[in-house]
Amino acid sequence: IAGSYAEMVSVVHIVGTLPTASQASGAILHHTLGNGDFLVFANMYKEVTIAHTNLTKTNAIEEIDRVLNECLNKSRPAYIGLAVDLSDHEINVDPLSIEPLKRSLVRNPRDVH
């Protein structure tokens, strides 16, 4: 029904990327299209996602929260890049500081015929 509220599905694309040392060295690898730019694919996703990030040891908590909130509240896709050497990195979070994701219903766009 045009103008009604409905729950839409949000998609979060989590992508494994090369180790941070390879990225920092600017190694010419196939993941860069041969130009040393490890963000080339992440930059392509900027055109079709509401939020995107490449996680680091220092930004993971804030960036995961930011991207998930944007994705879920606007019911649009999101992109998270995670270097393989960070996949087992532990993050200490105070359980009392964890807040539920802020959710709101997204208004459906008008019917277009």
Tab-separated table of N, CA, C and O in Angstrom, residues 20-87:
chain	number	residue	atom	x	y	z
A	20	THR	N	46.726	-6.620	6.478
A	20	THR	CA	47.058	-5.202	6.588
A	20	THR	C	48.487	-4.909	6.138
A	20	THR	O	48.740	-3.856	5.564
A	21	ALA	N	49.420	-5.843	6.373
A	21	ALA	CA	50.811	-5.617	5.953
A	21	ALA	C	50.904	-5.528	4.426
A	21	ALA	O	51.629	-4.684	3.903
A	22	SER	N	50.182	-6.356	3.724
A	22	SER	CA	50.177	-6.305	2.252
A	22	SER	C	49.597	-4.991	1.770
A	22	SER	O	50.092	-4.377	0.824
A	23	GLN	N	48.521	-4.548	2.432
A	23	GLN	CA	47.895	-3.287	2.052
A	23	GLN	C	48.821	-2.106	2.337
A	23	GLN	O	48.956	-1.207	1.505
A	24	ALA	N	49.460	-2.126	3.508
A	24	ALA	CA	50.345	-1.019	3.888
A	24	ALA	C	51.555	-0.906	2.956
A	24	ALA	O	52.027	0.185	2.679
A	25	SER	N	52.023	-2.040	2.459
A	25	SER	CA	53.206	-2.019	1.587
A	25	SER	C	52.863	-1.596	0.167
A	25	SER	O	53.757	-1.295	-0.621
A	26	GLY	N	51.567	-1.577	-0.161
A	26	GLY	CA	51.167	-1.203	-1.520
A	26	GLY	C	51.513	-2.273	-2.537
A	26	GLY	O	51.694	-1.980	-3.720
A	27	ALA	N	51.610	-3.527	-2.076
A	27	ALA	CA	51.968	-4.631	-2.969
A	27	ALA	C	51.014	-4.679	-4.169
A	27	ALA	O	49.827	-4.423	-4.035
A	28	ILE	N	51.585	-4.983	-5.307
A	28	ILE	CA	50.776	-5.103	-6.521
A	28	ILE	C	50.223	-6.527	-6.565
A	28	ILE	O	50.914	-7.478	-6.912
A	29	LEU	N	48.976	-6.659	-6.177
A	29	LEU	CA	48.318	-7.961	-6.131
A	29	LEU	C	47.027	-7.908	-6.938
A	29	LEU	O	46.507	-6.830	-7.221
A	30	HIS	N	46.498	-9.069	-7.277
A	30	HIS	CA	45.304	-9.105	-8.127
A	30	HIS	C	44.110	-8.403	-7.486
A	30	HIS	O	43.231	-7.938	-8.170
A	31	HIS	N	44.085	-8.278	-6.181
A	31	HIS	CA	42.972	-7.611	-5.504
A	31	HIS	C	42.969	-6.091	-5.746
A	31	HIS	O	42.043	-5.403	-5.344
A	32	THR	N	44.004	-5.588	-6.379
A	32	THR	CA	44.110	-4.150	-6.629
A	32	THR	C	43.893	-3.790	-8.091
A	32	THR	O	44.051	-2.637	-8.464
A	33	LEU	N	43.537	-4.752	-8.897
A	33	LEU	CA	43.450	-4.559	-10.353
A	33	LEU	C	44.799	-4.141	-10.925
A	33	LEU	O	44.886	-3.459	-11.940
A	34	GLY	N	45.862	-4.515	-10.212
A	34	GLY	CA	47.215	-4.238	-10.692
A	34	GLY	C	47.698	-2.823	-10.480
A	34	GLY	O	48.716	-2.424	-11.017
A	35	ASN	N	46.986	-2.019	-9.681
A	35	ASN	CA	47.408	-0.632	-9.486
A	35	ASN	C	47.796	-0.313	-8.034
A	35	ASN	O	48.092	0.835	-7.724
A	36	GLY	N	47.777	-1.292	-7.132
A	36	GLY	CA	48.160	-1.052	-5.739
A	36	GLY	C	47.079	-0.405	-4.887
A	36	GLY	O	47.302	-0.138	-3.714
A	37	ASP	N	45.905	-0.174	-5.449
A	37	ASP	CA	44.812	0.453	-4.699
A	37	ASP	C	43.918	-0.639	-4.108
A	37	ASP	O	43.083	-1.219	-4.795
A	38	PHE	N	44.094	-0.904	-2.807
A	38	PHE	CA	43.329	-1.961	-2.149
A	38	PHE	C	41.895	-1.542	-1.858
A	38	PHE	O	41.087	-2.355	-1.441
A	39	LEU	N	41.564	-0.304	-2.079
A	39	LEU	CA	40.203	0.170	-1.833
A	39	LEU	C	39.367	0.228	-3.105
A	39	LEU	O	38.233	0.690	-3.081
A	40	VAL	N	39.901	-0.265	-4.201
A	40	VAL	CA	39.202	-0.145	-5.475
A	40	VAL	C	37.814	-0.792	-5.417
A	40	VAL	O	36.831	-0.211	-5.884
A	41	PHE	N	37.691	-1.970	-4.812
A	41	PHE	CA	36.383	-2.623	-4.745
A	41	PHE	C	35.496	-1.954	-3.697
A	41	PHE	O	34.296	-1.785	-3.916
A	42	ALA	N	36.062	-1.557	-2.574
A	42	ALA	CA	35.290	-0.837	-1.550
A	42	ALA	C	34.739	0.458	-2.143
A	42	ALA	O	33.591	0.829	-1.880
A	43	ASN	N	35.531	1.137	-2.947
A	43	ASN	CA	35.073	2.385	-3.565
A	43	ASN	C	33.936	2.140	-4.561
A	43	ASN	O	33.043	2.979	-4.695
A	44	MET	N	33.948	0.993	-5.238
A	44	MET	CA	32.846	0.664	-6.136
A	44	MET	C	31.548	0.508	-5.348
A	44	MET	O	30.485	0.933	-5.800
A	45	TYR	N	31.637	-0.077	-4.177
A	45	TYR	CA	30.449	-0.289	-3.353
A	45	TYR	C	29.862	1.015	-2.829
A	45	TYR	O	28.683	1.072	-2.496
A	46	LYS	N	30.647	2.072	-2.759
A	46	LYS	CA	30.128	3.355	-2.279
A	46	LYS	C	28.943	3.826	-3.114
A	46	LYS	O	28.078	4.540	-2.626
A	47	GLU	N	28.915	3.431	-4.363
A	47	GLU	CA	27.838	3.855	-5.262
A	47	GLU	C	26.519	3.141	-4.993
A	47	GLU	O	25.469	3.624	-5.408
A	48	VAL	N	26.560	1.988	-4.318
A	48	VAL	CA	25.330	1.204	-4.149
A	48	VAL	C	25.023	0.858	-2.691
A	48	VAL	O	24.153	0.043	-2.422
A	49	THR	N	25.725	1.482	-1.758
A	49	THR	CA	25.478	1.220	-0.339
A	49	THR	C	25.206	2.528	0.396
A	49	THR	O	25.656	3.596	-0.013
A	50	ILE	N	24.472	2.408	1.500
A	50	ILE	CA	24.181	3.573	2.336
A	50	ILE	C	25.346	3.857	3.276
A	50	ILE	O	25.575	4.988	3.666
A	51	ALA	N	26.084	2.805	3.638
A	51	ALA	CA	27.215	2.958	4.554
A	51	ALA	C	28.269	1.915	4.206
A	51	ALA	O	27.952	0.826	3.745
A	52	HIS	N	29.509	2.263	4.417
A	52	HIS	CA	30.608	1.369	4.092
A	52	HIS	C	31.794	1.696	4.982
A	52	HIS	O	31.947	2.835	5.436
A	53	THR	N	32.629	0.689	5.240
A	53	THR	CA	33.811	0.896	6.056
A	53	THR	C	34.814	-0.207	5.794
A	53	THR	O	34.467	-1.284	5.318
A	54	ASN	N	36.048	0.082	6.112
A	54	ASN	CA	37.112	-0.915	6.168
A	54	ASN	C	37.609	-0.894	7.604
A	54	ASN	O	38.118	0.125	8.082
A	55	LEU	N	37.408	-2.010	8.291
A	55	LEU	CA	37.707	-2.057	9.718
A	55	LEU	C	39.210	-2.104	9.987
A	55	LEU	O	39.977	-2.702	9.231
A	56	THR	N	39.590	-1.451	11.076
A	56	THR	CA	40.957	-1.500	11.590
A	56	THR	C	40.879	-1.877	13.065
A	56	THR	O	39.788	-1.929	13.641
A	57	LYS	N	42.024	-2.113	13.691
A	57	LYS	CA	42.034	-2.424	15.125
A	57	LYS	C	41.474	-1.275	15.947
A	57	LYS	O	40.897	-1.484	17.001
A	58	THR	N	41.627	-0.061	15.471
A	58	THR	CA	41.223	1.097	16.271
A	58	THR	C	39.813	1.602	15.984
A	58	THR	O	39.248	2.318	16.794
A	59	ASN	N	39.228	1.238	14.842
A	59	ASN	CA	37.911	1.809	14.526
A	59	ASN	C	36.759	0.800	14.553
A	59	ASN	O	35.611	1.171	14.321
A	60	ALA	N	37.048	-0.450	14.836
A	60	ALA	CA	36.054	-1.521	14.648
A	60	ALA	C	34.747	-1.291	15.397
A	60	ALA	O	33.668	-1.404	14.803
A	61	ILE	N	34.807	-0.981	16.673
A	61	ILE	CA	33.578	-0.851	17.466
A	61	ILE	C	32.697	0.261	16.913
A	61	ILE	O	31.510	0.058	16.636
A	62	GLU	N	33.254	1.433	16.727
A	62	GLU	CA	32.476	2.578	16.258
A	62	GLU	C	31.961	2.359	14.836
A	62	GLU	O	30.814	2.687	14.514
A	63	GLU	N	32.798	1.808	13.982
A	63	GLU	CA	32.411	1.642	12.581
A	63	GLU	C	31.343	0.565	12.399
A	63	GLU	O	30.435	0.736	11.598
A	64	ILE	N	31.454	-0.528	13.120
A	64	ILE	CA	30.414	-1.562	13.022
A	64	ILE	C	29.078	-0.990	13.459
A	64	ILE	O	28.063	-1.153	12.782
A	65	ASP	N	29.066	-0.286	14.589
A	65	ASP	CA	27.824	0.334	15.065
A	65	ASP	C	27.270	1.327	14.047
A	65	ASP	O	26.082	1.333	13.745
A	66	ARG	N	28.136	2.173	13.500
A	66	ARG	CA	27.688	3.199	12.552
A	66	ARG	C	27.084	2.571	11.301
A	66	ARG	O	25.983	2.928	10.876
A	67	VAL	N	27.788	1.605	10.730
A	67	VAL	CA	27.333	0.988	9.484
A	67	VAL	C	26.035	0.213	9.701
A	67	VAL	O	25.098	0.322	8.902
A	68	LEU	N	25.949	-0.554	10.785
A	68	LEU	CA	24.722	-1.316	11.040
A	68	LEU	C	23.534	-0.393	11.295
A	68	LEU	O	22.429	-0.655	10.814
A	69	ASN	N	23.751	0.674	12.043
A	69	ASN	CA	22.656	1.616	12.286
A	69	ASN	C	22.162	2.239	10.984
A	69	ASN	O	20.962	2.332	10.746
A	70	GLU	N	23.067	2.675	10.128
A	70	GLU	CA	22.674	3.263	8.843
A	70	GLU	C	21.924	2.245	7.987
A	70	GLU	O	20.874	2.543	7.422
A	71	CYS	N	22.471	1.059	7.894
A	71	CYS	CA	21.878	0.011	7.067
A	71	CYS	C	20.487	-0.362	7.552
A	71	CYS	O	19.537	-0.399	6.772
A	72	LEU	N	20.350	-0.604	8.833
A	72	LEU	CA	19.068	-1.062	9.362
A	72	LEU	C	18.030	0.046	9.413
A	72	LEU	O	16.855	-0.182	9.135
A	73	ASN	N	18.434	1.246	9.764
A	73	ASN	CA	17.460	2.337	9.869
A	73	ASN	C	16.980	2.848	8.523
A	73	ASN	O	15.890	3.401	8.420
A	74	LYS	N	17.785	2.683	7.486
A	74	LYS	CA	17.388	3.174	6.167
A	74	LYS	C	17.059	2.040	5.203
A	74	LYS	O	16.766	2.278	4.040
A	75	SER	N	17.139	0.805	5.714
A	75	SER	CA	16.842	-0.389	4.899
A	75	SER	C	17.541	-0.347	3.543
A	75	SER	O	16.932	-0.517	2.497
A	76	ARG	N	18.833	-0.112	3.606
A	76	ARG	CA	19.657	-0.078	2.408
A	76	ARG	C	20.901	-0.940	2.653
A	76	ARG	O	21.291	-1.168	3.783
A	77	PRO	N	21.554	-1.412	1.602
A	77	PRO	CA	22.722	-2.267	1.778
A	77	PRO	C	23.916	-1.524	2.354
A	77	PRO	O	24.039	-0.302	2.221
A	78	ALA	N	24.795	-2.306	2.986
A	78	ALA	CA	26.026	-1.765	3.572
A	78	ALA	C	27.189	-2.694	3.247
A	78	ALA	O	26.998	-3.857	2.902
A	79	TYR	N	28.407	-2.155	3.367
A	79	TYR	CA	29.629	-2.889	3.034
A	79	TYR	C	30.614	-2.757	4.189
A	79	TYR	O	30.857	-1.649	4.665
A	80	ILE	N	31.163	-3.889	4.631
A	80	ILE	CA	32.199	-3.886	5.663
A	80	ILE	C	33.371	-4.712	5.146
A	80	ILE	O	33.223	-5.888	4.826
A	81	GLY	N	34.544	-4.078	5.062
A	81	GLY	CA	35.767	-4.774	4.681
A	81	GLY	C	36.553	-5.130	5.935
A	81	GLY	O	36.712	-4.308	6.832
A	82	LEU	N	37.035	-6.366	5.995
A	82	LEU	CA	37.774	-6.851	7.159
A	82	LEU	C	39.008	-7.605	6.681
A	82	LEU	O	38.892	-8.654	6.034
A	83	ALA	N	40.191	-7.076	6.999
A	83	ALA	CA	41.438	-7.732	6.616
A	83	ALA	C	41.545	-9.081	7.334
A	83	ALA	O	41.201	-9.200	8.515
A	84	VAL	N	42.032	-10.094	6.630
A	84	VAL	CA	42.053	-11.449	7.191
A	84	VAL	C	42.858	-11.536	8.477
A	84	VAL	O	42.527	-12.325	9.359
A	85	ASP	N	43.885	-10.730	8.619
A	85	ASP	CA	44.685	-10.801	9.843
A	85	ASP	C	44.009	-10.116	11.027
A	85	ASP	O	44.482	-10.224	12.160
A	86	LEU	N	42.902	-9.445	10.806
A	86	LEU	CA	42.164	-8.827	11.907
A	86	LEU	C	40.953	-9.660	12.324
A	86	LEU	O	40.284	-9.338	13.299
A	87	SER	N	40.680	-10.740	11.597
A	87	SER	CA	39.460	-11.507	11.858
A	87	SER	C	39.443	-12.170	13.232
A	87	SER	O	38.371	-12.446	13.761
